[in-house]
Amino acid sequence: MSWRQLLREITEQLMTAGVPSPRADAEQLAAHASGAPRSRVRLWAAVSDPVSDEVVAAVRALAERRARRIPLQYLTGVAPFLSLTLEVGPGVLIPRPETELLAQAAIRAAERFEHPHVVDVGTGSGAIALAVATALPQARVTALEPDAIAYTWAAHNLRRFPDAHVTLHRAAAADLPALAGAGADVVVSNPPYLPDEETPLDPEVRDFDPTGALFGGPDGLDVIREVISAGSAVLTPLGVLLCEHTEDQGERVRALCAEAGLSSALTHPDLTGRDRFTAASHVPVDTMTATRSEVPA
Ligand SMILES: C[S@@+](CC[C@H](N)C(=O)[O-])C[C@H]1O[C@@H](n2cnc3c(N)ncnc32)[C@H](O)[C@@H]1O
């Protein structure tokens, strides 16, 4: 069998199973099974090189699991996040591309301080904490994660980046005041925020993401309330709080920030134009992040 035939077979199998990007997934599974970079797999397919029976069997076994909509990243064991490659598996949220915008905003906010203290609440795989710590070596990062399995994944990823200054605590948002020491210049969080009643459409999310990483109570705002309440209490005078949310929670999140005494709040869209995260501060939130809607207190 040739690489071209194998990739065509796997792509069709994944397409039939409803996988959203069947060709890309087929190439990534083939790369994982063969131990070669994806670019090499594409080259082999282009010139129609032969593929060994052993690799064919390995790719087919992976494809069979992907066709059951097991997330690609659980099969390959890795997920990209900005310039990082994080290790992930069952029990931890796979970092999402839209959260990269939140992490970049946190980096921009922290850059304004000489030696910023940044707190990542609900760190999961450690994605945001590590993105900040690797981008800003002068930063001190504290990461909080209450869930035992997610905590283990975060600890694992932190060990892979020994130069990053991240301190991990098995703790929830409400524990922040006890852990923030002299305060935080940036509090950043991608908390669980789906309303409990919501059923995610994608099988990868519905059937495999840990529920504790997705659902935030009847209106989805339970953990966001905790983050804003505890986060606002520990912000330094020029500090910024950044919190991800659904596209229709921006107004309520800005109102919660105002109730917590944060005098300005701006909600920012993701690359699809949907509201994605809100930045709030005791002082006017400036151009460190693109502007959208402002609700002064
Ligand atoms: C949507 S996931 C985000 C993970 C990671 N920050 C990311 O962006 O990929 C939310 C994380 O918050 C954690 N979490 C749940 N309840 C929490 C709480 N009350 N305080 C802090 N974190 C919480 C979950 O265990 C989960 O790891």
mmCIF file of C-alpha atoms and ligand atoms in Angstrom:
data_model
loop_
_atom_site.group_PDB
_atom_site.id
_atom_site.type_symbol
_atom_site.label_atom_id
_atom_site.label_comp_id
_atom_site.label_asym_id
_atom_site.label_seq_id
_atom_site.Cartn_x
_atom_site.Cartn_y
_atom_site.Cartn_z
ATOM 1 C CA MET A 1 0.000 0.000 0.000
ATOM 2 C CA SER A 2 1.196 3.541 -0.687
ATOM 3 C CA TRP A 3 1.067 6.519 1.681
ATOM 4 C CA ARG A 4 -1.297 8.186 -0.768
ATOM 5 C CA GLN A 5 -3.749 5.240 -0.612
ATOM 6 C CA LEU A 6 -3.494 5.010 3.168
ATOM 7 C CA LEU A 7 -4.174 8.719 3.711
ATOM 8 C CA ARG A 8 -7.104 8.614 1.295
ATOM 9 C CA GLU A 9 -8.583 5.596 3.122
ATOM 10 C CA ILE A 10 -8.200 7.204 6.574
ATOM 11 C CA THR A 11 -9.506 10.583 5.385
ATOM 12 C CA GLU A 12 -12.654 8.932 4.009
ATOM 13 C CA GLN A 13 -13.140 6.947 7.219
ATOM 14 C CA LEU A 14 -12.861 10.082 9.356
ATOM 15 C CA MET A 15 -15.073 12.091 7.010
ATOM 16 C CA THR A 16 -17.780 9.408 7.274
ATOM 17 C CA ALA A 17 -17.481 9.609 11.077
ATOM 18 C CA GLY A 18 -18.117 13.371 10.936
ATOM 19 C CA VAL A 19 -14.636 14.442 12.022
ATOM 20 C CA PRO A 20 -14.425 18.148 11.090
ATOM 21 C CA SER A 21 -10.921 18.154 9.543
ATOM 22 C CA PRO A 22 -10.458 14.588 8.268
ATOM 23 C CA ARG A 23 -7.406 15.090 6.032
ATOM 24 C CA ALA A 24 -5.475 17.076 8.633
ATOM 25 C CA ASP A 25 -6.301 14.501 11.315
ATOM 26 C CA ALA A 26 -5.326 11.618 9.005
ATOM 27 C CA GLU A 27 -1.950 13.254 8.376
ATOM 28 C CA GLN A 28 -1.370 13.901 12.070
ATOM 29 C CA LEU A 29 -2.285 10.343 13.065
ATOM 30 C CA ALA A 30 0.002 9.010 10.324
ATOM 31 C CA ALA A 31 2.798 11.265 11.536
ATOM 32 C CA HIS A 32 2.272 10.081 15.113
ATOM 33 C CA ALA A 33 2.200 6.394 14.137
ATOM 34 C CA SER A 34 5.281 6.618 11.918
ATOM 35 C CA GLY A 35 7.286 8.939 14.159
ATOM 36 C CA ALA A 36 7.883 11.281 11.209
ATOM 37 C CA PRO A 37 6.937 14.957 10.989
ATOM 38 C CA ARG A 38 3.625 15.703 9.276
ATOM 39 C CA SER A 39 5.459 17.488 6.446
ATOM 40 C CA ARG A 40 7.334 14.240 5.687
ATOM 41 C CA VAL A 41 4.083 12.261 5.619
ATOM 42 C CA ARG A 42 2.660 14.741 3.120
ATOM 43 C CA LEU A 43 5.745 14.421 0.983
ATOM 44 C CA TRP A 44 5.538 10.601 1.066
ATOM 45 C CA ALA A 45 1.892 10.854 0.011
ATOM 46 C CA ALA A 46 2.721 13.305 -2.785
ATOM 47 C CA VAL A 47 5.315 11.000 -4.317
ATOM 48 C CA SER A 48 3.231 7.934 -3.401
ATOM 49 C CA ASP A 49 5.958 6.134 -1.455
ATOM 50 C CA PRO A 50 5.136 2.671 -0.081
ATOM 51 C CA VAL A 51 4.246 2.337 3.611
ATOM 52 C CA SER A 52 5.125 -0.673 5.780
ATOM 53 C CA ASP A 53 2.422 -3.095 6.953
ATOM 54 C CA GLU A 54 3.331 -2.304 10.540
ATOM 55 C CA VAL A 55 2.686 1.432 10.094
ATOM 56 C CA VAL A 56 -0.528 0.749 8.158
ATOM 57 C CA ALA A 57 -1.810 -1.290 11.117
ATOM 58 C CA ALA A 58 -0.798 1.409 13.628
ATOM 59 C CA VAL A 59 -2.454 4.203 11.627
ATOM 60 C CA ARG A 60 -5.638 2.174 11.148
ATOM 61 C CA ALA A 61 -5.823 1.454 14.884
ATOM 62 C CA LEU A 62 -5.528 5.171 15.687
ATOM 63 C CA ALA A 63 -8.033 6.093 12.980
ATOM 64 C CA GLU A 64 -10.561 3.624 14.370
ATOM 65 C CA ARG A 65 -10.370 5.433 17.741
ATOM 66 C CA ARG A 66 -10.531 8.866 16.108
ATOM 67 C CA ALA A 67 -13.625 7.735 14.179
ATOM 68 C CA ARG A 68 -15.219 7.178 17.616
ATOM 69 C CA ARG A 69 -14.516 10.911 18.062
ATOM 70 C CA ILE A 70 -11.822 10.465 20.706
ATOM 71 C CA PRO A 71 -10.012 13.824 20.538
ATOM 72 C CA LEU A 72 -7.014 13.854 18.222
ATOM 73 C CA GLN A 73 -4.868 15.318 21.005
ATOM 74 C CA TYR A 74 -5.671 12.421 23.353
ATOM 75 C CA LEU A 75 -4.433 10.044 20.617
ATOM 76 C CA THR A 76 -1.250 11.935 19.808
ATOM 77 C CA GLY A 77 -0.742 12.975 23.459
ATOM 78 C CA VAL A 78 0.113 16.572 22.581
ATOM 79 C CA ALA A 79 -1.606 19.896 21.983
ATOM 80 C CA PRO A 80 -0.052 23.076 20.584
ATOM 81 C CA PHE A 81 -0.578 26.288 22.525
ATOM 82 C CA LEU A 82 1.142 29.399 21.126
ATOM 83 C CA SER A 83 4.783 28.344 20.799
ATOM 84 C CA LEU A 84 4.431 25.501 23.318
ATOM 85 C CA THR A 85 3.695 21.827 22.844
ATOM 86 C CA LEU A 86 1.796 20.617 25.904
ATOM 87 C CA GLU A 87 1.178 17.017 26.866
ATOM 88 C CA VAL A 88 -2.476 16.202 27.437
ATOM 89 C CA GLY A 89 -4.711 13.209 28.009
ATOM 90 C CA PRO A 90 -8.027 12.181 29.551
ATOM 91 C CA GLY A 91 -9.001 14.307 32.551
ATOM 92 C CA VAL A 92 -7.569 17.630 31.401
ATOM 93 C CA LEU A 93 -9.027 20.208 29.043
ATOM 94 C CA ILE A 94 -7.241 20.365 25.694
ATOM 95 C CA PRO A 95 -6.139 24.005 25.375
ATOM 96 C CA ARG A 96 -8.161 25.828 22.726
ATOM 97 C CA PRO A 97 -6.928 28.219 20.016
ATOM 98 C CA GLU A 98 -9.267 30.978 21.280
ATOM 99 C CA THR A 99 -7.575 30.818 24.686
ATOM 100 C CA GLU A 100 -4.313 31.769 22.973
ATOM 101 C CA LEU A 101 -5.802 35.278 22.619
ATOM 102 C CA LEU A 102 -6.435 35.394 26.367
ATOM 103 C CA ALA A 103 -2.873 34.246 27.086
ATOM 104 C CA GLN A 104 -1.470 36.858 24.695
ATOM 105 C CA ALA A 105 -3.537 39.566 26.408
ATOM 106 C CA ALA A 106 -2.179 38.377 29.773
ATOM 107 C CA ILE A 107 1.375 38.612 28.413
ATOM 108 C CA ARG A 108 0.736 42.152 27.114
ATOM 109 C CA ALA A 109 -0.798 43.178 30.435
ATOM 110 C CA ALA A 110 2.105 41.687 32.410
ATOM 111 C CA GLU A 111 4.749 43.263 30.163
ATOM 112 C CA ARG A 112 3.877 46.655 31.648
ATOM 113 C CA PHE A 113 5.399 45.591 34.994
ATOM 114 C CA GLU A 114 9.099 45.154 35.659
ATOM 115 C CA HIS A 115 8.715 41.945 37.660
ATOM 116 C CA PRO A 116 5.060 40.992 37.292
ATOM 117 C CA HIS A 117 3.249 38.507 39.463
ATOM 118 C CA VAL A 118 0.724 36.684 37.283
ATOM 119 C CA VAL A 119 -1.870 34.245 38.625
ATOM 120 C CA ASP A 120 -3.521 31.684 36.324
ATOM 121 C CA VAL A 121 -6.738 30.421 37.950
ATOM 122 C CA GLY A 122 -7.838 26.947 36.775
ATOM 123 C CA THR A 123 -4.612 26.223 34.938
ATOM 124 C CA GLY A 124 -5.619 22.792 33.552
ATOM 125 C CA SER A 125 -2.671 21.606 31.447
ATOM 126 C CA GLY A 126 -0.710 24.677 32.595
ATOM 127 C CA ALA A 127 -1.220 26.314 29.194
ATOM 128 C CA ILE A 128 -1.676 29.973 30.156
ATOM 129 C CA ALA A 129 0.764 29.860 33.074
ATOM 130 C CA LEU A 130 3.488 28.364 30.877
ATOM 131 C CA ALA A 131 2.755 30.711 27.968
ATOM 132 C CA VAL A 132 3.262 33.707 30.267
ATOM 133 C CA ALA A 133 6.263 32.279 32.105
ATOM 134 C CA THR A 134 8.107 31.305 28.914
ATOM 135 C CA ALA A 135 7.324 34.617 27.172
ATOM 136 C CA LEU A 136 8.319 36.711 30.196
ATOM 137 C CA PRO A 137 11.228 35.165 32.102
ATOM 138 C CA GLN A 138 11.107 38.115 34.534
ATOM 139 C CA ALA A 139 7.560 37.165 35.550
ATOM 140 C CA ARG A 140 6.636 35.123 38.601
ATOM 141 C CA VAL A 141 3.631 32.968 37.840
ATOM 142 C CA THR A 142 1.300 31.265 40.296
ATOM 143 C CA ALA A 143 -1.007 28.576 38.909
ATOM 144 C CA LEU A 144 -4.093 27.265 40.713
ATOM 145 C CA GLU A 145 -5.898 24.035 39.875
ATOM 146 C CA PRO A 146 -8.371 22.290 42.222
ATOM 147 C CA ASP A 147 -8.967 19.114 40.205
ATOM 148 C CA ALA A 148 -6.651 16.198 41.080
ATOM 149 C CA ILE A 149 -6.179 14.863 37.539
ATOM 150 C CA ALA A 150 -5.781 18.270 35.902
ATOM 151 C CA TYR A 151 -3.331 19.218 38.661
ATOM 152 C CA THR A 152 -1.234 16.155 37.770
ATOM 153 C CA TRP A 153 -1.165 17.179 34.081
ATOM 154 C CA ALA A 154 -0.167 20.737 35.013
ATOM 155 C CA ALA A 155 2.616 19.445 37.275
ATOM 156 C CA HIS A 156 3.796 17.145 34.466
ATOM 157 C CA ASN A 157 3.937 19.978 31.926
ATOM 158 C CA LEU A 158 5.661 22.332 34.372
ATOM 159 C CA ARG A 159 8.403 19.739 34.873
ATOM 160 C CA ARG A 160 8.979 19.822 31.094
ATOM 161 C CA PHE A 161 9.759 23.559 31.275
ATOM 162 C CA PRO A 162 12.156 23.733 34.238
ATOM 163 C CA ASP A 163 13.254 27.303 33.437
ATOM 164 C CA ALA A 164 9.710 28.673 33.709
ATOM 165 C CA HIS A 165 9.016 30.341 37.066
ATOM 166 C CA VAL A 166 5.637 28.793 37.880
ATOM 167 C CA THR A 167 4.428 27.754 41.338
ATOM 168 C CA LEU A 168 1.502 25.341 41.199
ATOM 169 C CA HIS A 169 -1.083 24.996 43.973
ATOM 170 C CA ARG A 170 -3.888 22.463 44.305
ATOM 171 C CA ALA A 171 -6.398 25.244 44.946
ATOM 172 C CA ALA A 172 -9.584 26.899 43.687
ATOM 173 C CA ALA A 173 -10.307 30.511 42.796
ATOM 174 C CA ALA A 174 -11.651 31.184 46.298
ATOM 175 C CA ASP A 175 -8.216 30.293 47.728
ATOM 176 C CA LEU A 176 -6.571 33.081 45.750
ATOM 177 C CA PRO A 177 -6.448 35.694 48.558
ATOM 178 C CA ALA A 178 -4.600 33.216 50.785
ATOM 179 C CA LEU A 179 -2.063 32.418 48.047
ATOM 180 C CA ALA A 180 -1.445 35.731 46.272
ATOM 181 C CA GLY A 181 0.995 37.126 48.827
ATOM 182 C CA ALA A 182 1.556 40.837 48.156
ATOM 183 C CA GLY A 183 -0.990 40.718 45.339
ATOM 184 C CA ALA A 184 -1.201 39.960 41.642
ATOM 185 C CA ASP A 185 -0.472 42.286 38.734
ATOM 186 C CA VAL A 186 -2.409 40.058 36.373
ATOM 187 C CA VAL A 187 -5.111 37.557 37.266
ATOM 188 C CA VAL A 188 -5.983 35.465 34.230
ATOM 189 C CA SER A 189 -8.513 32.679 34.018
ATOM 190 C CA ASN A 190 -10.226 30.434 31.520
ATOM 191 C CA PRO A 191 -12.693 28.948 34.017
ATOM 192 C CA PRO A 192 -15.533 26.486 33.413
ATOM 193 C CA TYR A 193 -18.341 28.696 32.115
ATOM 194 C CA LEU A 194 -20.992 26.662 30.282
ATOM 195 C CA PRO A 195 -24.435 26.637 31.890
ATOM 196 C CA ASP A 196 -25.097 23.191 33.421
ATOM 197 C CA GLU A 197 -28.050 22.603 31.094
ATOM 198 C CA GLU A 198 -26.032 23.144 27.920
ATOM 199 C CA THR A 199 -25.039 20.089 25.896
ATOM 200 C CA PRO A 200 -21.953 20.702 23.770
ATOM 201 C CA LEU A 201 -22.497 19.734 20.131
ATOM 202 C CA ASP A 202 -19.065 18.258 19.393
ATOM 203 C CA PRO A 203 -18.734 14.648 20.606
ATOM 204 C CA GLU A 204 -15.086 15.361 21.443
ATOM 205 C CA VAL A 205 -16.229 17.970 23.971
ATOM 206 C CA ARG A 206 -19.482 16.342 25.126
ATOM 207 C CA ASP A 207 -18.069 12.846 25.655
ATOM 208 C CA PHE A 208 -14.415 13.424 26.526
ATOM 209 C CA ASP A 209 -13.725 16.828 28.085
ATOM 210 C CA PRO A 210 -13.785 16.694 31.898
ATOM 211 C CA THR A 211 -17.146 18.088 33.042
ATOM 212 C CA GLY A 212 -15.456 20.035 35.854
ATOM 213 C CA ALA A 213 -13.599 22.017 33.201
ATOM 214 C CA LEU A 214 -16.753 22.875 31.247
ATOM 215 C CA PHE A 215 -19.733 23.602 33.485
ATOM 216 C CA GLY A 216 -20.120 26.594 35.776
ATOM 217 C CA GLY A 217 -23.508 26.206 37.459
ATOM 218 C CA PRO A 218 -27.038 27.112 36.331
ATOM 219 C CA ASP A 219 -26.008 30.287 34.475
ATOM 220 C CA GLY A 220 -22.423 29.191 33.849
ATOM 221 C CA LEU A 221 -21.098 32.038 35.974
ATOM 222 C CA ASP A 222 -20.431 30.312 39.328
ATOM 223 C CA VAL A 223 -16.645 30.024 38.929
ATOM 224 C CA ILE A 224 -16.433 33.342 37.068
ATOM 225 C CA ARG A 225 -18.031 34.984 40.144
ATOM 226 C CA GLU A 226 -15.365 33.340 42.334
ATOM 227 C CA VAL A 227 -12.587 34.468 39.997
ATOM 228 C CA ILE A 228 -13.813 38.079 39.889
ATOM 229 C CA SER A 229 -14.490 38.288 43.611
ATOM 230 C CA ALA A 230 -11.163 36.752 44.666
ATOM 231 C CA GLY A 231 -9.204 38.247 41.751
ATOM 232 C CA SER A 232 -10.358 41.817 42.358
ATOM 233 C CA ALA A 233 -9.378 41.473 46.026
ATOM 234 C CA VAL A 234 -5.756 40.646 45.196
ATOM 235 C CA LEU A 235 -5.103 42.944 42.213
ATOM 236 C CA THR A 236 -2.325 45.470 42.687
ATOM 237 C CA PRO A 237 -3.416 49.114 42.030
ATOM 238 C CA LEU A 238 -2.531 48.944 38.308
ATOM 239 C CA GLY A 239 -3.312 45.260 37.996
ATOM 240 C CA VAL A 240 -5.576 43.680 35.390
ATOM 241 C CA LEU A 241 -8.020 40.799 35.619
ATOM 242 C CA LEU A 242 -8.698 38.811 32.426
ATOM 243 C CA CYS A 243 -11.424 36.210 32.225
ATOM 244 C CA GLU A 244 -12.659 34.078 29.323
ATOM 245 C CA HIS A 245 -16.416 33.454 28.894
ATOM 246 C CA THR A 246 -19.070 32.527 26.328
ATOM 247 C CA GLU A 247 -20.046 34.945 23.588
ATOM 248 C CA ASP A 248 -23.215 35.998 25.439
ATOM 249 C CA GLN A 249 -21.763 36.436 28.953
ATOM 250 C CA GLY A 250 -19.778 39.634 28.315
ATOM 251 C CA GLU A 251 -22.361 42.033 29.690
ATOM 252 C CA ARG A 252 -22.916 40.021 32.881
ATOM 253 C CA VAL A 253 -19.182 39.581 33.396
ATOM 254 C CA ARG A 254 -18.631 43.344 33.065
ATOM 255 C CA ALA A 255 -21.433 43.922 35.574
ATOM 256 C CA LEU A 256 -19.815 41.447 37.995
ATOM 257 C CA CYS A 257 -16.510 43.302 37.610
ATOM 258 C CA ALA A 258 -18.251 46.605 38.399
ATOM 259 C CA GLU A 259 -19.925 45.047 41.466
ATOM 260 C CA ALA A 260 -16.494 43.870 42.624
ATOM 261 C CA GLY A 261 -15.257 47.472 42.481
ATOM 262 C CA LEU A 262 -13.293 47.247 39.242
ATOM 263 C CA SER A 263 -13.808 50.641 37.633
ATOM 264 C CA SER A 264 -13.405 49.644 34.004
ATOM 265 C CA ALA A 265 -14.119 46.537 31.990
ATOM 266 C CA LEU A 266 -13.675 45.804 28.302
ATOM 267 C CA THR A 267 -14.906 42.734 26.473
ATOM 268 C CA HIS A 268 -12.827 41.459 23.586
ATOM 269 C CA PRO A 269 -13.807 39.346 20.587
ATOM 270 C CA ASP A 270 -12.063 36.246 19.293
ATOM 271 C CA LEU A 271 -10.979 35.784 15.682
ATOM 272 C CA THR A 272 -14.532 34.874 14.673
ATOM 273 C CA GLY A 273 -15.783 38.216 16.053
ATOM 274 C CA ARG A 274 -17.578 36.651 19.040
ATOM 275 C CA ASP A 275 -17.093 38.107 22.513
ATOM 276 C CA ARG A 276 -14.522 35.890 24.192
ATOM 277 C CA PHE A 277 -12.903 37.479 27.257
ATOM 278 C CA THR A 278 -13.198 40.520 29.479
ATOM 279 C CA ALA A 279 -10.357 42.622 30.885
ATOM 280 C CA ALA A 280 -11.033 44.698 34.010
ATOM 281 C CA SER A 281 -9.022 46.904 36.316
ATOM 282 C CA HIS A 282 -9.190 49.450 39.133
ATOM 283 C CA VAL A 283 -7.890 51.978 36.588
ATOM 284 C CA PRO A 284 -9.088 52.489 33.001
ATOM 285 C CA VAL A 285 -8.192 49.479 30.918
ATOM 286 C CA ASP A 286 -5.934 50.784 28.189
ATOM 287 C CA THR A 287 -4.920 49.658 24.740
ATOM 288 C CA MET A 288 -3.011 46.604 25.961
ATOM 289 C CA THR A 289 -5.926 44.716 24.439
ATOM 290 C CA ALA A 290 -8.159 45.734 21.541
ATOM 291 C CA THR A 291 -11.251 47.651 22.603
ATOM 292 C CA ARG A 292 -14.834 46.648 22.125
ATOM 293 C CA SER A 293 -17.472 47.562 24.719
ATOM 294 C CA GLU A 294 -16.827 49.532 27.865
ATOM 295 C CA VAL A 295 -18.941 49.701 30.988
ATOM 296 C CA PRO A 296 -17.626 52.273 33.452
ATOM 297 C CA ALA A 297 -18.649 51.614 37.033
HETATM 298 C C1 LIG B 1 -11.880 25.473 30.847
HETATM 299 S S1 LIG B 1 -10.658 24.647 31.809
HETATM 300 C C2 LIG B 1 -9.242 25.657 31.405
HETATM 301 C C3 LIG B 1 -7.916 24.986 31.565
HETATM 302 C C4 LIG B 1 -6.738 25.838 31.059
HETATM 303 N N1 LIG B 1 -6.636 27.077 31.779
HETATM 304 C C5 LIG B 1 -6.879 26.120 29.582
HETATM 305 O O1 LIG B 1 -7.199 27.238 29.213
HETATM 306 O O2 LIG B 1 -6.669 25.209 28.778
HETATM 307 C C6 LIG B 1 -11.098 25.205 33.440
HETATM 308 C C7 LIG B 1 -10.196 24.702 34.551
HETATM 309 O O3 LIG B 1 -10.645 25.298 35.788
HETATM 310 C C8 LIG B 1 -10.651 24.325 36.808
HETATM 311 N N2 LIG B 1 -11.638 24.697 37.837
HETATM 312 C C9 LIG B 1 -12.874 24.198 38.054
HETATM 313 N N3 LIG B 1 -13.446 24.821 39.105
HETATM 314 C C10 LIG B 1 -12.578 25.732 39.563
HETATM 315 C C11 LIG B 1 -12.590 26.679 40.633
HETATM 316 N N4 LIG B 1 -13.633 26.808 41.438
HETATM 317 N N5 LIG B 1 -11.488 27.437 40.810
HETATM 318 C C12 LIG B 1 -10.426 27.322 39.977
HETATM 319 N N6 LIG B 1 -10.360 26.450 38.963
HETATM 320 C C13 LIG B 1 -11.418 25.665 38.745
HETATM 321 C C14 LIG B 1 -10.983 23.019 36.082
HETATM 322 O O4 LIG B 1 -10.569 21.903 36.824
HETATM 323 C C15 LIG B 1 -10.251 23.198 34.768
HETATM 324 O O5 LIG B 1 -8.949 22.678 34.812
#
